[in-house]
Structures are given as structure tokens and as C-alpha cells.
């Protein structure tokens, strides 16, 4: 994955003739010039770029680096890029690329495979038992209507709608900012060209996201690894192949690994199912972040102004030099802080609740907990993918602080008092509270239950008075009676 969020580089094509396909003259812009070569579309040297045949035979220069067997695929891919007319991301291409990445297997050589009946049964049993254990440590009821076991390809299919909701606002903002760079007179003259650029941009975003989601599918163990509800509502899921890989060298029985991960998945499902505002809060924070994205227009204007039609790699290089940066404004900082804190609170609550449920039942609970924390601290796949697609890296320190705060709340206020804070976002701890967990835990809070009771009684009283005139004379008696009750 690219280190630059939404890098526009296309994944290099591996030629069928092995190293021979890469040993091109560097001056010709082929693979020998490094990675994808000078031409962002991987077609070798363009006319005027120099290299063998560049002047005498432009078609040979353009397609010389391609194996003839790959030529049809290259034209097909270019056709898909130019014909796209959808939103800011070509999601059909993203799914296609993600499925291809999954089919290639993970770096350790593990290939995706359909989930068998025995694995499905084991996952369903683990999630069922996890829900029973969680009933004793949280006041939130089960949030999973169905327990499923997914292959990696099924994970891609099931989570793409959520990725679309997350990524489209960011991609839309980037695309709009790029269009705004061109002067109005140039926009009027270059209408068809702008349309073509948008089509290619949508395809490039699709390539980037497809690569990232496909790589993530090789490592996630469930539908909530990034702390967001990526799967369909009410559907708790584990990926048996990745669960096995996760516990491979831990020296922990596979059934304990599966059950611990099932506890985490089931805990996430409870939170997202019974805190109705939480999903909108998280996704809204991403949109708020997207609104603050700006494009370094000076870099883009310079790249466009100096663009040589025979050297399109100049724009490619400019795009990869970090044009897309968040605005350094209070609003943008607030959006980032809100998203980071909310995700830390979600993960901290899950960590605390799962530990409480597992510590007396699983001998490996502490080891598994620490393994997951180290995975986060070292920048695990979830964090890397999130940073690539959204531009935000979670600080692992926040997750530990949040887990400690929720555990302290359990000791001080009990399970109901702890979980009751999810009733409204304004009741949750803030980033400042994560710096001082003990201060938040022991701070006096309003009794919202009494306030709700007072508001409910007032609402019922208003409703009674509003109905009174409909009964004519009798309403006066009712009103008087109601007033008497009020005085009492």
C-alpha cells in the first residue's frame, strides 16, 4: 500500500516472462526505471521520451515494454478507466482488484478457501458462547442476530458498502479540490478532458482502495477489526482462515483463540446495535474530516503549468508528493480528535469488557489481550489501512487509556453505571478525560434518570392540557382536577 493517502500510483503488472519484462532501458521509462516506470499507466516510453524506437516507431515505443499477451488486458483496463462515469471512486474496479489480491494469497503463501461445515459450526458455537459470557459483564444485550464464518472473498463483498461510505466523502473532496485549481476559462474549454480525468481519477482511487481492502482481507479476523461496523448490522462474523493464522505461533489452543476473538466480535456487535447514535457519530466524524481536506494548489498549478504532454509522469510524480493535506484549522483538528477519541472509547470498552468476561475462564486471556495490544502498537493492518484510506493514524496510547478508564468506571459505578454513559455522546469521556481517567471516574455527574423523569412528567402534563378543549365544558372539570393534582 502506498504511504501517501490516496496515492494515485497503479499497481505494477508482473510480466509473464519474469525478469526479462523488467530489463528495459531506464531511459525508455520501462520497469527498469523503478517500480512502475516513468509512465503512470505502465505502457513504456511515450513518443518524444527517448529510448529505442521512440522517434521512428511511436507505437513500438509506447507498447514495447508489454508482453503481447498482456496487450489486450492493458487496453481493457484503459477502457475501463476512460469509460467510468460514476462517483469519485470506481467501486466496481475496487472490488475487482480486491478480489484479485485475495486470490493471489497472503505473503506466507496461504490461499483463500471456502469455509467448510465444521469451521462454520465452530464459529457459530464460539459466538454463541461468547454472548452468554458477555451477558454477565455488560448491561447491553446481544447485538448479533446471525453468526457467520466468512472466507476472505466474502469479507470483501460484505464490507465494501461500509468502505464506500467511509471513503467517498474523502475522495469527493479531493476530486472537487483538483477541479477548482483550473481557471474558469480553462474549465470551459477543457470539458471533455476534465471528464476523462475524473474517469481516470475514479479508476485510480478504485485501484488504490481495492489493493488496500484486498490486503486487509488477508489479516482481519472479523467484521470490526478497525473499530467500525464494516459488516451488515446484526451479523457477527469470524474468518476461520485468519483466526488460525493469528494464533499460529502463540502456543495457545485454537479453540481458546477462536473464543477470545469471538468475544471481541460479539462485544462490538452489542455496542453498535444498542447505541443507535454511534455509527452516525463515527462516520460523521470522517465526513467532517473530509470537509477540511485541502489540495496544495501551488504544487498542482505548477505541475499543470509545466506539464509536457510527452511526459505525463510529471503529474504522476506531483500527485505522489503529498498534495492532499488536512487543513490546520480548529474545525479540522476537532474532527480528527472527535474521531480518534470515539474509536479509542469503542476499542477501550471492548477491551475492558472482554477481559472481564475471559479472565477467569480462559487461561490464555492475558496473553491474547497483550498480543492484540502489541499488534495495535506496532501498527497492525487495520491501522495501516485506515491511515492509507482516511489519512488518520490511531494512537495506541489512547486505547490503553480508554481501557483503563472503562475498567475504573466498572469498579466505581458498576456495570450499569459504566454502560449508561453510552446513552448520549455528551455523556462520554473526552480526550482530556483520557488523560485523567481517575478524575473523570470520581467526578460528580448529573443524575440523568431524574431529569428524564421530570421531562416525561412535564410532557404528559402538556399533552393532557392540549386535549382538554376538545371536551368542551367537561374539559374545565378535567383541567381543574389536573391543576389540583399539580398543586399536590
mmCIF file with all atom_site columns, C-alpha atoms in Angstrom, residues 111-231:
data_model
loop_
_atom_site.group_PDB
_atom_site.id
_atom_site.type_symbol
_atom_site.label_atom_id
_atom_site.label_alt_id
_atom_site.label_comp_id
_atom_site.label_asym_id
_atom_site.label_entity_id
_atom_site.label_seq_id
_atom_site.pdbx_PDB_ins_code
_atom_site.Cartn_x
_atom_site.Cartn_y
_atom_site.Cartn_z
_atom_site.occupancy
_atom_site.B_iso_or_equiv
_atom_site.pdbx_formal_charge
_atom_site.auth_seq_id
_atom_site.auth_comp_id
_atom_site.auth_asym_id
_atom_site.auth_atom_id
_atom_site.pdbx_PDB_model_num
ATOM 1   C CA . UNK A 1 111 ? -4.614  -19.091 -0.281  1.00 0.00 ? 111 UNK A CA 1
ATOM 2   C CA . UNK A 1 112 ? -8.232  -18.210 0.344   1.00 0.00 ? 112 UNK A CA 1
ATOM 3   C CA . UNK A 1 113 ? -10.674 -21.103 0.570   1.00 0.00 ? 113 UNK A CA 1
ATOM 4   C CA . UNK A 1 114 ? -14.371 -21.670 1.088   1.00 0.00 ? 114 UNK A CA 1
ATOM 5   C CA . UNK A 1 115 ? -15.427 -22.230 4.691   1.00 0.00 ? 115 UNK A CA 1
ATOM 6   C CA . UNK A 1 116 ? -16.369 -25.818 5.428   1.00 0.00 ? 116 UNK A CA 1
ATOM 7   C CA . UNK A 1 117 ? -19.262 -27.076 7.587   1.00 0.00 ? 117 UNK A CA 1
ATOM 8   C CA . UNK A 1 118 ? -17.015 -27.912 10.549  1.00 0.00 ? 118 UNK A CA 1
ATOM 9   C CA . UNK A 1 119 ? -15.495 -24.430 10.578  1.00 0.00 ? 119 UNK A CA 1
ATOM 10  C CA . UNK A 1 120 ? -18.913 -22.795 10.324  1.00 0.00 ? 120 UNK A CA 1
ATOM 11  C CA . UNK A 1 121 ? -20.150 -24.842 13.255  1.00 0.00 ? 121 UNK A CA 1
ATOM 12  C CA . UNK A 1 122 ? -17.088 -23.980 15.365  1.00 0.00 ? 122 UNK A CA 1
ATOM 13  C CA . UNK A 1 123 ? -17.515 -20.250 14.693  1.00 0.00 ? 123 UNK A CA 1
ATOM 14  C CA . UNK A 1 124 ? -21.233 -20.317 15.475  1.00 0.00 ? 124 UNK A CA 1
ATOM 15  C CA . UNK A 1 125 ? -20.620 -22.161 18.733  1.00 0.00 ? 125 UNK A CA 1
ATOM 16  C CA . UNK A 1 126 ? -17.849 -19.752 19.752  1.00 0.00 ? 126 UNK A CA 1
ATOM 17  C CA . UNK A 1 127 ? -20.021 -16.695 19.091  1.00 0.00 ? 127 UNK A CA 1
ATOM 18  C CA . UNK A 1 128 ? -22.967 -18.278 20.944  1.00 0.00 ? 128 UNK A CA 1
ATOM 19  C CA . UNK A 1 129 ? -20.812 -18.998 23.999  1.00 0.00 ? 129 UNK A CA 1
ATOM 20  C CA . UNK A 1 130 ? -19.247 -15.525 23.802  1.00 0.00 ? 130 UNK A CA 1
ATOM 21  C CA . UNK A 1 131 ? -22.683 -13.918 24.038  1.00 0.00 ? 131 UNK A CA 1
ATOM 22  C CA . UNK A 1 132 ? -23.504 -15.993 27.118  1.00 0.00 ? 132 UNK A CA 1
ATOM 23  C CA . UNK A 1 133 ? -20.333 -14.844 28.858  1.00 0.00 ? 133 UNK A CA 1
ATOM 24  C CA . UNK A 1 134 ? -20.894 -11.211 27.893  1.00 0.00 ? 134 UNK A CA 1
ATOM 25  C CA . UNK A 1 135 ? -24.381 -11.273 29.404  1.00 0.00 ? 135 UNK A CA 1
ATOM 26  C CA . UNK A 1 136 ? -22.704 -11.367 32.817  1.00 0.00 ? 136 UNK A CA 1
ATOM 27  C CA . UNK A 1 137 ? -20.367 -8.401  32.313  1.00 0.00 ? 137 UNK A CA 1
ATOM 28  C CA . UNK A 1 138 ? -22.411 -5.813  30.392  1.00 0.00 ? 138 UNK A CA 1
ATOM 29  C CA . UNK A 1 139 ? -25.923 -4.437  30.549  1.00 0.00 ? 139 UNK A CA 1
ATOM 30  C CA . UNK A 1 140 ? -26.111 -4.210  26.747  1.00 0.00 ? 140 UNK A CA 1
ATOM 31  C CA . UNK A 1 141 ? -27.961 -7.215  25.290  1.00 0.00 ? 141 UNK A CA 1
ATOM 32  C CA . UNK A 1 142 ? -26.742 -9.324  22.404  1.00 0.00 ? 142 UNK A CA 1
ATOM 33  C CA . UNK A 1 143 ? -26.408 -7.426  19.137  1.00 0.00 ? 143 UNK A CA 1
ATOM 34  C CA . UNK A 1 144 ? -25.973 -10.364 16.771  1.00 0.00 ? 144 UNK A CA 1
ATOM 35  C CA . UNK A 1 145 ? -28.946 -11.975 15.088  1.00 0.00 ? 145 UNK A CA 1
ATOM 36  C CA . UNK A 1 146 ? -26.774 -14.238 12.939  1.00 0.00 ? 146 UNK A CA 1
ATOM 37  C CA . UNK A 1 147 ? -23.332 -15.792 13.418  1.00 0.00 ? 147 UNK A CA 1
ATOM 38  C CA . UNK A 1 148 ? -21.392 -16.443 10.220  1.00 0.00 ? 148 UNK A CA 1
ATOM 39  C CA . UNK A 1 149 ? -17.986 -17.701 9.097   1.00 0.00 ? 149 UNK A CA 1
ATOM 40  C CA . UNK A 1 150 ? -16.554 -15.835 6.106   1.00 0.00 ? 150 UNK A CA 1
ATOM 41  C CA . UNK A 1 151 ? -13.831 -16.535 3.609   1.00 0.00 ? 151 UNK A CA 1
ATOM 42  C CA . UNK A 1 152 ? -11.606 -13.583 2.705   1.00 0.00 ? 152 UNK A CA 1
ATOM 43  C CA . UNK A 1 153 ? -13.510 -13.002 -0.523  1.00 0.00 ? 153 UNK A CA 1
ATOM 44  C CA . UNK A 1 154 ? -16.798 -12.981 1.383   1.00 0.00 ? 154 UNK A CA 1
ATOM 45  C CA . UNK A 1 155 ? -15.362 -10.400 3.773   1.00 0.00 ? 155 UNK A CA 1
ATOM 46  C CA . UNK A 1 156 ? -14.526 -8.154  0.812   1.00 0.00 ? 156 UNK A CA 1
ATOM 47  C CA . UNK A 1 157 ? -18.055 -8.449  -0.598  1.00 0.00 ? 157 UNK A CA 1
ATOM 48  C CA . UNK A 1 158 ? -19.720 -7.847  2.775   1.00 0.00 ? 158 UNK A CA 1
ATOM 49  C CA . UNK A 1 159 ? -17.645 -4.817  3.826   1.00 0.00 ? 159 UNK A CA 1
ATOM 50  C CA . UNK A 1 160 ? -17.349 -2.829  0.592   1.00 0.00 ? 160 UNK A CA 1
ATOM 51  C CA . UNK A 1 161 ? -20.588 -0.848  1.248   1.00 0.00 ? 161 UNK A CA 1
ATOM 52  C CA . UNK A 1 162 ? -19.114 0.434   4.527   1.00 0.00 ? 162 UNK A CA 1
ATOM 53  C CA . UNK A 1 163 ? -15.801 1.278   2.873   1.00 0.00 ? 163 UNK A CA 1
ATOM 54  C CA . UNK A 1 164 ? -17.743 3.218   0.249   1.00 0.00 ? 164 UNK A CA 1
ATOM 55  C CA . UNK A 1 165 ? -19.488 5.260   2.926   1.00 0.00 ? 165 UNK A CA 1
ATOM 56  C CA . UNK A 1 166 ? -16.151 5.968   4.597   1.00 0.00 ? 166 UNK A CA 1
ATOM 57  C CA . UNK A 1 167 ? -14.044 6.766   1.569   1.00 0.00 ? 167 UNK A CA 1
ATOM 58  C CA . UNK A 1 168 ? -16.412 8.548   -0.831  1.00 0.00 ? 168 UNK A CA 1
ATOM 59  C CA . UNK A 1 169 ? -16.517 11.823  1.173   1.00 0.00 ? 169 UNK A CA 1
ATOM 60  C CA . UNK A 1 170 ? -12.720 11.997  1.204   1.00 0.00 ? 170 UNK A CA 1
ATOM 61  C CA . UNK A 1 171 ? -12.384 11.134  -2.482  1.00 0.00 ? 171 UNK A CA 1
ATOM 62  C CA . UNK A 1 172 ? -15.146 13.585  -3.414  1.00 0.00 ? 172 UNK A CA 1
ATOM 63  C CA . UNK A 1 173 ? -13.391 16.406  -1.601  1.00 0.00 ? 173 UNK A CA 1
ATOM 64  C CA . UNK A 1 174 ? -10.076 15.628  -3.290  1.00 0.00 ? 174 UNK A CA 1
ATOM 65  C CA . UNK A 1 175 ? -11.708 15.490  -6.728  1.00 0.00 ? 175 UNK A CA 1
ATOM 66  C CA . UNK A 1 176 ? -13.527 18.782  -6.184  1.00 0.00 ? 176 UNK A CA 1
ATOM 67  C CA . UNK A 1 177 ? -10.370 20.492  -4.997  1.00 0.00 ? 177 UNK A CA 1
ATOM 68  C CA . UNK A 1 178 ? -8.469  19.336  -8.066  1.00 0.00 ? 178 UNK A CA 1
ATOM 69  C CA . UNK A 1 179 ? -11.189 20.687  -10.381 1.00 0.00 ? 179 UNK A CA 1
ATOM 70  C CA . UNK A 1 180 ? -11.148 24.037  -8.599  1.00 0.00 ? 180 UNK A CA 1
ATOM 71  C CA . UNK A 1 181 ? -7.471  24.523  -9.393  1.00 0.00 ? 181 UNK A CA 1
ATOM 72  C CA . UNK A 1 182 ? -8.102  25.064  -13.113 1.00 0.00 ? 182 UNK A CA 1
ATOM 73  C CA . UNK A 1 183 ? -9.089  28.619  -14.145 1.00 0.00 ? 183 UNK A CA 1
ATOM 74  C CA . UNK A 1 184 ? -12.716 29.031  -15.232 1.00 0.00 ? 184 UNK A CA 1
ATOM 75  C CA . UNK A 1 185 ? -11.807 29.720  -18.856 1.00 0.00 ? 185 UNK A CA 1
ATOM 76  C CA . UNK A 1 186 ? -9.739  26.559  -18.970 1.00 0.00 ? 186 UNK A CA 1
ATOM 77  C CA . UNK A 1 187 ? -12.547 24.546  -17.400 1.00 0.00 ? 187 UNK A CA 1
ATOM 78  C CA . UNK A 1 188 ? -14.932 25.726  -20.121 1.00 0.00 ? 188 UNK A CA 1
ATOM 79  C CA . UNK A 1 189 ? -12.501 24.802  -22.869 1.00 0.00 ? 189 UNK A CA 1
ATOM 80  C CA . UNK A 1 190 ? -11.383 21.511  -21.389 1.00 0.00 ? 190 UNK A CA 1
ATOM 81  C CA . UNK A 1 191 ? -14.768 19.987  -20.531 1.00 0.00 ? 191 UNK A CA 1
ATOM 82  C CA . UNK A 1 192 ? -14.149 16.629  -22.234 1.00 0.00 ? 192 UNK A CA 1
ATOM 83  C CA . UNK A 1 193 ? -10.623 16.477  -20.845 1.00 0.00 ? 193 UNK A CA 1
ATOM 84  C CA . UNK A 1 194 ? -11.858 17.135  -17.310 1.00 0.00 ? 194 UNK A CA 1
ATOM 85  C CA . UNK A 1 195 ? -14.444 14.382  -17.729 1.00 0.00 ? 195 UNK A CA 1
ATOM 86  C CA . UNK A 1 196 ? -11.737 11.987  -18.844 1.00 0.00 ? 196 UNK A CA 1
ATOM 87  C CA . UNK A 1 197 ? -9.544  12.969  -15.905 1.00 0.00 ? 197 UNK A CA 1
ATOM 88  C CA . UNK A 1 198 ? -12.411 12.322  -13.494 1.00 0.00 ? 198 UNK A CA 1
ATOM 89  C CA . UNK A 1 199 ? -12.981 8.905   -15.015 1.00 0.00 ? 199 UNK A CA 1
ATOM 90  C CA . UNK A 1 200 ? -9.307  8.078   -14.669 1.00 0.00 ? 200 UNK A CA 1
ATOM 91  C CA . UNK A 1 201 ? -9.253  9.513   -11.147 1.00 0.00 ? 201 UNK A CA 1
ATOM 92  C CA . UNK A 1 202 ? -12.175 7.307   -10.126 1.00 0.00 ? 202 UNK A CA 1
ATOM 93  C CA . UNK A 1 203 ? -10.349 4.295   -11.506 1.00 0.00 ? 203 UNK A CA 1
ATOM 94  C CA . UNK A 1 204 ? -7.119  5.237   -9.760  1.00 0.00 ? 204 UNK A CA 1
ATOM 95  C CA . UNK A 1 205 ? -8.933  5.613   -6.449  1.00 0.00 ? 205 UNK A CA 1
ATOM 96  C CA . UNK A 1 206 ? -10.558 2.240   -7.118  1.00 0.00 ? 206 UNK A CA 1
ATOM 97  C CA . UNK A 1 207 ? -7.161  0.655   -7.753  1.00 0.00 ? 207 UNK A CA 1
ATOM 98  C CA . UNK A 1 208 ? -5.715  2.080   -4.546  1.00 0.00 ? 208 UNK A CA 1
ATOM 99  C CA . UNK A 1 209 ? -8.663  1.125   -2.360  1.00 0.00 ? 209 UNK A CA 1
ATOM 100 C CA . UNK A 1 210 ? -9.007  -2.297  -3.930  1.00 0.00 ? 210 UNK A CA 1
ATOM 101 C CA . UNK A 1 211 ? -5.373  -3.036  -3.161  1.00 0.00 ? 211 UNK A CA 1
ATOM 102 C CA . UNK A 1 212 ? -5.764  -1.875  0.444   1.00 0.00 ? 212 UNK A CA 1
ATOM 103 C CA . UNK A 1 213 ? -9.020  -3.725  1.135   1.00 0.00 ? 213 UNK A CA 1
ATOM 104 C CA . UNK A 1 214 ? -7.710  -6.888  -0.539  1.00 0.00 ? 214 UNK A CA 1
ATOM 105 C CA . UNK A 1 215 ? -4.572  -6.816  1.606   1.00 0.00 ? 215 UNK A CA 1
ATOM 106 C CA . UNK A 1 216 ? -6.604  -6.201  4.757   1.00 0.00 ? 216 UNK A CA 1
ATOM 107 C CA . UNK A 1 217 ? -8.844  -9.175  3.934   1.00 0.00 ? 217 UNK A CA 1
ATOM 108 C CA . UNK A 1 218 ? -5.798  -11.393 4.357   1.00 0.00 ? 218 UNK A CA 1
ATOM 109 C CA . UNK A 1 219 ? -5.326  -10.417 8.007   1.00 0.00 ? 219 UNK A CA 1
ATOM 110 C CA . UNK A 1 220 ? -8.585  -9.316  9.667   1.00 0.00 ? 220 UNK A CA 1
ATOM 111 C CA . UNK A 1 221 ? -10.257 -11.865 11.936  1.00 0.00 ? 221 UNK A CA 1
ATOM 112 C CA . UNK A 1 222 ? -13.785 -10.413 12.000  1.00 0.00 ? 222 UNK A CA 1
ATOM 113 C CA . UNK A 1 223 ? -16.032 -7.603  10.806  1.00 0.00 ? 223 UNK A CA 1
ATOM 114 C CA . UNK A 1 224 ? -14.997 -4.999  13.406  1.00 0.00 ? 224 UNK A CA 1
ATOM 115 C CA . UNK A 1 225 ? -11.182 -5.064  13.455  1.00 0.00 ? 225 UNK A CA 1
ATOM 116 C CA . UNK A 1 226 ? -10.858 -1.354  12.675  1.00 0.00 ? 226 UNK A CA 1
ATOM 117 C CA . UNK A 1 227 ? -13.287 -0.422  15.449  1.00 0.00 ? 227 UNK A CA 1
ATOM 118 C CA . UNK A 1 228 ? -16.003 0.389   12.909  1.00 0.00 ? 228 UNK A CA 1
ATOM 119 C CA . UNK A 1 229 ? -19.071 -1.646  11.911  1.00 0.00 ? 229 UNK A CA 1
ATOM 120 C CA . UNK A 1 230 ? -17.917 -2.763  8.466   1.00 0.00 ? 230 UNK A CA 1
ATOM 121 C CA . UNK A 1 231 ? -20.326 -5.675  8.039   1.00 0.00 ? 231 UNK A CA 1
#
